[in-house]
Amino acid sequence: MNIRQLRRHRIAMWPFPRAVLDLDFVRQRYWWGGQQRTTAAFTTYTLNGSTFDQHGLTPTATIDVTVALAGVGTIIPGALAVKARVPLVAPGSARSIVGVDDGTDNERIQVRCSTANVLSILVTDGGATTASITAGTPVSGIIDIFAASFKTDEVLAFRAGVAGTADVSATMPTVTTFRVGKAVAASSQYPDAISRTVL
């Protein structure tokens, strides 16, 4: 097996080794809690007009897709990787791809797309931003992978061979829910396709 074949094999692995949650929206297959799941196992699975295509799930403003973190496993400290298509046009406000929260925007770890069309990780604890890191500058319209790790006093982000500036003073939120496609607040839905996320 050559290097290219090995890379393709690793990308195709599902669920991803040591993942506590792996949601593949291209193939519409879902895994957490040590087993494959159906949509009936989500805490909420309300698409409200969200669509699937060869790139994955494109959410609407009222999507409600969540997984309760109880029983999923340890997530903080932890890491999160997201594969998504970067919007052709930058959103007018920061938009959430996926994240963990407590049902509010005051306690959350979120991967999102900024108004500059850059993917980033945002950590909010007690209503205050404790980390916000971007890594690289994506090209609009491409499928991109953004990864981050998070623990107290260390939040790291990485994209396409570029590491963001580490945060060495972050505090961690208390979270209960994994949320897909938008944040808790209205008008926070991601404007393009979400292909896969691994926690």
PDB file of C-alpha atoms in Angstrom:
ATOM      1  CA  MET A   1       0.000   0.000   0.000  1.00  0.00           C
ATOM      2  CA  ASN A   2       1.500   3.357  -1.007  1.00  0.00           C
ATOM      3  CA  ILE A   3       1.145   6.628   0.933  1.00  0.00           C
ATOM      4  CA  ARG A   4      -1.772   7.858  -1.195  1.00  0.00           C
ATOM      5  CA  GLN A   5      -3.686   4.608  -0.695  1.00  0.00           C
ATOM      6  CA  LEU A   6      -2.983   4.698   3.044  1.00  0.00           C
ATOM      7  CA  ARG A   7      -4.334   8.245   3.292  1.00  0.00           C
ATOM      8  CA  ARG A   8      -7.505   7.264   1.410  1.00  0.00           C
ATOM      9  CA  HIS A   9      -7.910   4.242   3.682  1.00  0.00           C
ATOM     10  CA  ARG A  10      -7.569   6.361   6.818  1.00  0.00           C
ATOM     11  CA  ILE A  11     -10.081   8.917   5.544  1.00  0.00           C
ATOM     12  CA  ALA A  12     -12.525   6.114   4.667  1.00  0.00           C
ATOM     13  CA  MET A  13     -12.281   4.485   8.131  1.00  0.00           C
ATOM     14  CA  TRP A  14     -15.568   4.607   9.936  1.00  0.00           C
ATOM     15  CA  PRO A  15     -16.061   5.007  12.760  1.00  0.00           C
ATOM     16  CA  PHE A  16     -12.802   6.867  13.214  1.00  0.00           C
ATOM     17  CA  PRO A  17     -10.488   5.040  15.679  1.00  0.00           C
ATOM     18  CA  ARG A  18     -10.972   6.174  19.315  1.00  0.00           C
ATOM     19  CA  ALA A  19     -13.873   8.460  18.369  1.00  0.00           C
ATOM     20  CA  VAL A  20     -16.711   8.815  20.860  1.00  0.00           C
ATOM     21  CA  LEU A  21     -18.993  10.164  18.114  1.00  0.00           C
ATOM     22  CA  ASP A  22     -18.704   9.961  14.319  1.00  0.00           C
ATOM     23  CA  LEU A  23     -21.457  11.404  12.132  1.00  0.00           C
ATOM     24  CA  ASP A  24     -21.044  10.850   8.382  1.00  0.00           C
ATOM     25  CA  PHE A  25     -23.661  12.977   6.621  1.00  0.00           C
ATOM     26  CA  VAL A  26     -22.575  11.981   3.109  1.00  0.00           C
ATOM     27  CA  ARG A  27     -23.383   8.304   3.691  1.00  0.00           C
ATOM     28  CA  GLN A  28     -25.954   9.123   6.406  1.00  0.00           C
ATOM     29  CA  ARG A  29     -24.411   6.764   8.953  1.00  0.00           C
ATOM     30  CA  TYR A  30     -24.025   7.628  12.619  1.00  0.00           C
ATOM     31  CA  TRP A  31     -22.017   6.173  15.493  1.00  0.00           C
ATOM     32  CA  TRP A  32     -21.708   6.971  19.201  1.00  0.00           C
ATOM     33  CA  GLY A  33     -21.844   5.204  22.524  1.00  0.00           C
ATOM     34  CA  GLY A  34     -19.901   2.308  21.030  1.00  0.00           C
ATOM     35  CA  GLN A  35     -22.452   1.382  18.373  1.00  0.00           C
ATOM     36  CA  GLN A  36     -23.967   2.321  15.041  1.00  0.00           C
ATOM     37  CA  ARG A  37     -27.123   4.424  15.378  1.00  0.00           C
ATOM     38  CA  THR A  38     -30.172   5.347  13.350  1.00  0.00           C
ATOM     39  CA  THR A  39     -31.809   8.756  13.260  1.00  0.00           C
ATOM     40  CA  ALA A  40     -34.269   7.544  15.921  1.00  0.00           C
ATOM     41  CA  ALA A  41     -31.393   7.480  18.450  1.00  0.00           C
ATOM     42  CA  PHE A  42     -30.683  11.224  18.194  1.00  0.00           C
ATOM     43  CA  THR A  43     -32.052  13.260  21.093  1.00  0.00           C
ATOM     44  CA  THR A  44     -33.699  15.458  18.473  1.00  0.00           C
ATOM     45  CA  TYR A  45     -33.678  14.875  14.727  1.00  0.00           C
ATOM     46  CA  THR A  46     -35.779  17.571  13.093  1.00  0.00           C
ATOM     47  CA  LEU A  47     -34.457  18.599   9.681  1.00  0.00           C
ATOM     48  CA  ASN A  48     -37.111  21.249   8.922  1.00  0.00           C
ATOM     49  CA  GLY A  49     -36.277  21.263   5.222  1.00  0.00           C
ATOM     50  CA  SER A  50     -32.530  20.657   5.577  1.00  0.00           C
ATOM     51  CA  THR A  51     -31.210  18.703   2.593  1.00  0.00           C
ATOM     52  CA  PHE A  52     -28.699  15.933   1.842  1.00  0.00           C
ATOM     53  CA  ASP A  53     -26.598  15.636  -1.304  1.00  0.00           C
ATOM     54  CA  GLN A  54     -23.228  14.204  -2.325  1.00  0.00           C
ATOM     55  CA  HIS A  55     -21.505  16.754  -0.060  1.00  0.00           C
ATOM     56  CA  GLY A  56     -23.576  15.973   3.039  1.00  0.00           C
ATOM     57  CA  LEU A  57     -26.137  17.898   5.084  1.00  0.00           C
ATOM     58  CA  THR A  58     -27.048  21.517   4.353  1.00  0.00           C
ATOM     59  CA  PRO A  59     -29.002  22.853   7.352  1.00  0.00           C
ATOM     60  CA  THR A  60     -31.922  25.267   7.475  1.00  0.00           C
ATOM     61  CA  ALA A  61     -32.425  28.067  10.005  1.00  0.00           C
ATOM     62  CA  THR A  62     -34.625  25.805  12.133  1.00  0.00           C
ATOM     63  CA  ILE A  63     -32.702  22.529  12.038  1.00  0.00           C
ATOM     64  CA  ASP A  64     -32.723  20.714  15.393  1.00  0.00           C
ATOM     65  CA  VAL A  65     -30.314  17.768  15.348  1.00  0.00           C
ATOM     66  CA  THR A  66     -28.748  16.928  18.723  1.00  0.00           C
ATOM     67  CA  VAL A  67     -27.192  14.090  20.699  1.00  0.00           C
ATOM     68  CA  ALA A  68     -27.209  14.046  24.508  1.00  0.00           C
ATOM     69  CA  LEU A  69     -23.631  13.703  25.721  1.00  0.00           C
ATOM     70  CA  ALA A  70     -24.565  11.513  28.687  1.00  0.00           C
ATOM     71  CA  GLY A  71     -23.194   8.070  27.874  1.00  0.00           C
ATOM     72  CA  VAL A  72     -21.147   9.255  24.905  1.00  0.00           C
ATOM     73  CA  GLY A  73     -17.853   9.302  26.803  1.00  0.00           C
ATOM     74  CA  THR A  74     -15.317  11.855  27.955  1.00  0.00           C
ATOM     75  CA  ILE A  75     -15.302  14.839  25.635  1.00  0.00           C
ATOM     76  CA  ILE A  76     -13.375  17.434  27.674  1.00  0.00           C
ATOM     77  CA  PRO A  77     -10.446  17.262  27.376  1.00  0.00           C
ATOM     78  CA  GLY A  78     -11.016  16.205  23.815  1.00  0.00           C
ATOM     79  CA  ALA A  79     -10.749  16.928  20.124  1.00  0.00           C
ATOM     80  CA  LEU A  80     -13.122  17.633  17.255  1.00  0.00           C
ATOM     81  CA  ALA A  81     -12.689  17.357  13.493  1.00  0.00           C
ATOM     82  CA  VAL A  82     -15.112  18.677  10.889  1.00  0.00           C
ATOM     83  CA  LYS A  83     -15.240  18.165   7.134  1.00  0.00           C
ATOM     84  CA  ALA A  84     -17.444  20.735   5.403  1.00  0.00           C
ATOM     85  CA  ARG A  85     -17.754  22.726   2.207  1.00  0.00           C
ATOM     86  CA  VAL A  86     -16.699  26.347   2.652  1.00  0.00           C
ATOM     87  CA  PRO A  87     -19.480  28.693   1.460  1.00  0.00           C
ATOM     88  CA  LEU A  88     -19.050  30.434  -1.900  1.00  0.00           C
ATOM     89  CA  VAL A  89     -20.179  33.658  -0.245  1.00  0.00           C
ATOM     90  CA  ALA A  90     -19.095  34.540   3.282  1.00  0.00           C
ATOM     91  CA  PRO A  91     -22.005  34.627   5.742  1.00  0.00           C
ATOM     92  CA  GLY A  92     -23.135  37.975   7.148  1.00  0.00           C
ATOM     93  CA  SER A  93     -22.668  36.682  10.695  1.00  0.00           C
ATOM     94  CA  ALA A  94     -20.650  33.841  12.213  1.00  0.00           C
ATOM     95  CA  ARG A  95     -22.405  30.519  11.563  1.00  0.00           C
ATOM     96  CA  SER A  96     -22.117  27.276  13.518  1.00  0.00           C
ATOM     97  CA  ILE A  97     -21.158  24.014  11.834  1.00  0.00           C
ATOM     98  CA  VAL A  98     -21.195  21.782  14.929  1.00  0.00           C
ATOM     99  CA  GLY A  99     -20.576  22.170  18.631  1.00  0.00           C
ATOM    100  CA  VAL A 100     -21.232  21.114  22.189  1.00  0.00           C
ATOM    101  CA  ASP A 101     -23.226  23.285  24.583  1.00  0.00           C
ATOM    102  CA  ASP A 102     -25.500  23.286  27.625  1.00  0.00           C
ATOM    103  CA  GLY A 103     -28.577  24.436  25.705  1.00  0.00           C
ATOM    104  CA  THR A 104     -27.378  28.059  25.778  1.00  0.00           C
ATOM    105  CA  ASP A 105     -24.692  30.084  24.009  1.00  0.00           C
ATOM    106  CA  ASN A 106     -23.059  30.819  27.397  1.00  0.00           C
ATOM    107  CA  GLU A 107     -21.401  27.389  27.675  1.00  0.00           C
ATOM    108  CA  ARG A 108     -20.139  26.014  24.376  1.00  0.00           C
ATOM    109  CA  ILE A 109     -17.337  24.752  22.181  1.00  0.00           C
ATOM    110  CA  GLN A 110     -18.198  25.429  18.571  1.00  0.00           C
ATOM    111  CA  VAL A 111     -16.656  25.051  15.120  1.00  0.00           C
ATOM    112  CA  ARG A 112     -17.971  27.840  12.967  1.00  0.00           C
ATOM    113  CA  CYS A 113     -17.510  29.895   9.828  1.00  0.00           C
ATOM    114  CA  SER A 114     -16.697  33.574  10.299  1.00  0.00           C
ATOM    115  CA  THR A 115     -17.835  36.564   8.261  1.00  0.00           C
ATOM    116  CA  ALA A 116     -14.413  36.344   6.571  1.00  0.00           C
ATOM    117  CA  ASN A 117     -15.308  32.788   5.443  1.00  0.00           C
ATOM    118  CA  VAL A 118     -12.675  31.282   7.735  1.00  0.00           C
ATOM    119  CA  LEU A 119     -13.337  28.193   9.870  1.00  0.00           C
ATOM    120  CA  SER A 120     -12.554  28.569  13.564  1.00  0.00           C
ATOM    121  CA  ILE A 121     -13.087  27.145  17.030  1.00  0.00           C
ATOM    122  CA  LEU A 122     -14.850  29.229  19.659  1.00  0.00           C
ATOM    123  CA  VAL A 123     -14.844  28.339  23.367  1.00  0.00           C
ATOM    124  CA  THR A 124     -17.279  30.179  25.637  1.00  0.00           C
ATOM    125  CA  ASP A 125     -17.388  29.663  29.404  1.00  0.00           C
ATOM    126  CA  GLY A 126     -19.781  31.568  31.654  1.00  0.00           C
ATOM    127  CA  GLY A 127     -20.848  33.767  28.741  1.00  0.00           C
ATOM    128  CA  ALA A 128     -17.277  34.943  28.046  1.00  0.00           C
ATOM    129  CA  THR A 129     -15.135  33.911  25.087  1.00  0.00           C
ATOM    130  CA  THR A 130     -12.100  32.079  26.478  1.00  0.00           C
ATOM    131  CA  ALA A 131     -10.646  30.969  23.115  1.00  0.00           C
ATOM    132  CA  SER A 132     -11.193  31.836  19.457  1.00  0.00           C
ATOM    133  CA  ILE A 133      -8.746  30.373  16.951  1.00  0.00           C
ATOM    134  CA  THR A 134      -8.612  30.249  13.166  1.00  0.00           C
ATOM    135  CA  ALA A 135      -6.100  28.280  11.126  1.00  0.00           C
ATOM    136  CA  GLY A 136      -5.314  29.202   7.542  1.00  0.00           C
ATOM    137  CA  THR A 137      -7.546  30.909   5.004  1.00  0.00           C
ATOM    138  CA  PRO A 138      -9.840  28.494   3.134  1.00  0.00           C
ATOM    139  CA  VAL A 139     -10.736  28.924  -0.502  1.00  0.00           C
ATOM    140  CA  SER A 140     -14.479  29.392  -1.020  1.00  0.00           C
ATOM    141  CA  GLY A 141     -16.408  26.417  -2.362  1.00  0.00           C
ATOM    142  CA  ILE A 142     -13.897  23.706  -1.452  1.00  0.00           C
ATOM    143  CA  ILE A 143     -14.389  20.771   0.893  1.00  0.00           C
ATOM    144  CA  ASP A 144     -12.216  21.590   3.894  1.00  0.00           C
ATOM    145  CA  ILE A 145     -11.176  19.829   7.107  1.00  0.00           C
ATOM    146  CA  PHE A 146     -10.741  21.736  10.356  1.00  0.00           C
ATOM    147  CA  ALA A 147      -9.550  20.077  13.551  1.00  0.00           C
ATOM    148  CA  ALA A 148      -9.114  21.328  17.098  1.00  0.00           C
ATOM    149  CA  SER A 149      -8.269  20.003  20.535  1.00  0.00           C
ATOM    150  CA  PHE A 150      -9.378  21.551  23.787  1.00  0.00           C
ATOM    151  CA  LYS A 151      -8.542  21.337  27.463  1.00  0.00           C
ATOM    152  CA  THR A 152      -8.057  23.835  30.268  1.00  0.00           C
ATOM    153  CA  ASP A 153      -5.232  26.243  29.382  1.00  0.00           C
ATOM    154  CA  GLU A 154      -4.704  24.713  25.919  1.00  0.00           C
ATOM    155  CA  VAL A 155      -6.864  25.055  22.817  1.00  0.00           C
ATOM    156  CA  LEU A 156      -5.245  24.155  19.491  1.00  0.00           C
ATOM    157  CA  ALA A 157      -6.547  24.388  15.917  1.00  0.00           C
ATOM    158  CA  PHE A 158      -5.269  22.996  12.636  1.00  0.00           C
ATOM    159  CA  ARG A 159      -6.253  23.197   8.975  1.00  0.00           C
ATOM    160  CA  ALA A 160      -4.511  21.994   5.807  1.00  0.00           C
ATOM    161  CA  GLY A 161      -1.002  21.984   7.246  1.00  0.00           C
ATOM    162  CA  VAL A 162      -1.464  25.277   9.086  1.00  0.00           C
ATOM    163  CA  ALA A 163      -1.721  25.516  12.866  1.00  0.00           C
ATOM    164  CA  GLY A 164      -3.550  28.403  14.476  1.00  0.00           C
ATOM    165  CA  THR A 165      -2.085  30.372  17.372  1.00  0.00           C
ATOM    166  CA  ALA A 166      -2.537  28.241  20.483  1.00  0.00           C
ATOM    167  CA  ASP A 167      -4.615  29.563  23.365  1.00  0.00           C
ATOM    168  CA  VAL A 168      -2.902  28.817  26.690  1.00  0.00           C
ATOM    169  CA  SER A 169      -5.361  30.345  29.155  1.00  0.00           C
ATOM    170  CA  ALA A 170      -8.781  28.988  28.187  1.00  0.00           C
ATOM    171  CA  THR A 171     -11.268  27.689  30.723  1.00  0.00           C
ATOM    172  CA  MET A 172     -13.688  24.948  29.695  1.00  0.00           C
ATOM    173  CA  PRO A 173     -17.493  25.104  29.667  1.00  0.00           C
ATOM    174  CA  THR A 174     -19.916  22.606  31.161  1.00  0.00           C
ATOM    175  CA  VAL A 175     -21.751  20.980  28.254  1.00  0.00           C
ATOM    176  CA  THR A 176     -24.555  18.454  27.845  1.00  0.00           C
ATOM    177  CA  THR A 177     -25.459  18.396  24.143  1.00  0.00           C
ATOM    178  CA  PHE A 178     -23.790  17.860  20.767  1.00  0.00           C
ATOM    179  CA  ARG A 179     -25.504  20.119  18.211  1.00  0.00           C
ATOM    180  CA  VAL A 180     -25.334  19.963  14.398  1.00  0.00           C
ATOM    181  CA  GLY A 181     -25.880  22.698  11.826  1.00  0.00           C
ATOM    182  CA  LYS A 182     -26.563  25.718  14.040  1.00  0.00           C
ATOM    183  CA  ALA A 183     -25.984  27.177  17.465  1.00  0.00           C
ATOM    184  CA  VAL A 184     -28.759  27.612  20.029  1.00  0.00           C
ATOM    185  CA  ALA A 185     -29.497  31.140  18.811  1.00  0.00           C
ATOM    186  CA  ALA A 186     -31.639  31.798  15.749  1.00  0.00           C
ATOM    187  CA  SER A 187     -30.089  32.582  12.343  1.00  0.00           C
ATOM    188  CA  SER A 188     -26.888  30.731  13.223  1.00  0.00           C
ATOM    189  CA  GLN A 189     -27.207  27.867  10.714  1.00  0.00           C
ATOM    190  CA  TYR A 190     -24.242  26.934   8.538  1.00  0.00           C
ATOM    191  CA  PRO A 191     -24.925  28.056   4.933  1.00  0.00           C
ATOM    192  CA  ASP A 192     -23.269  25.108   3.176  1.00  0.00           C
ATOM    193  CA  ALA A 193     -22.822  21.332   3.413  1.00  0.00           C
ATOM    194  CA  ILE A 194     -21.494  19.493   6.474  1.00  0.00           C
ATOM    195  CA  SER A 195     -19.887  16.243   5.344  1.00  0.00           C
ATOM    196  CA  ARG A 196     -18.669  14.612   8.538  1.00  0.00           C
ATOM    197  CA  THR A 197     -17.801  15.362  12.131  1.00  0.00           C
ATOM    198  CA  VAL A 198     -15.746  13.330  14.602  1.00  0.00           C
ATOM    199  CA  LEU A 199     -15.543  13.934  18.339  1.00  0.00           C
TER     200      LEU A 199
END
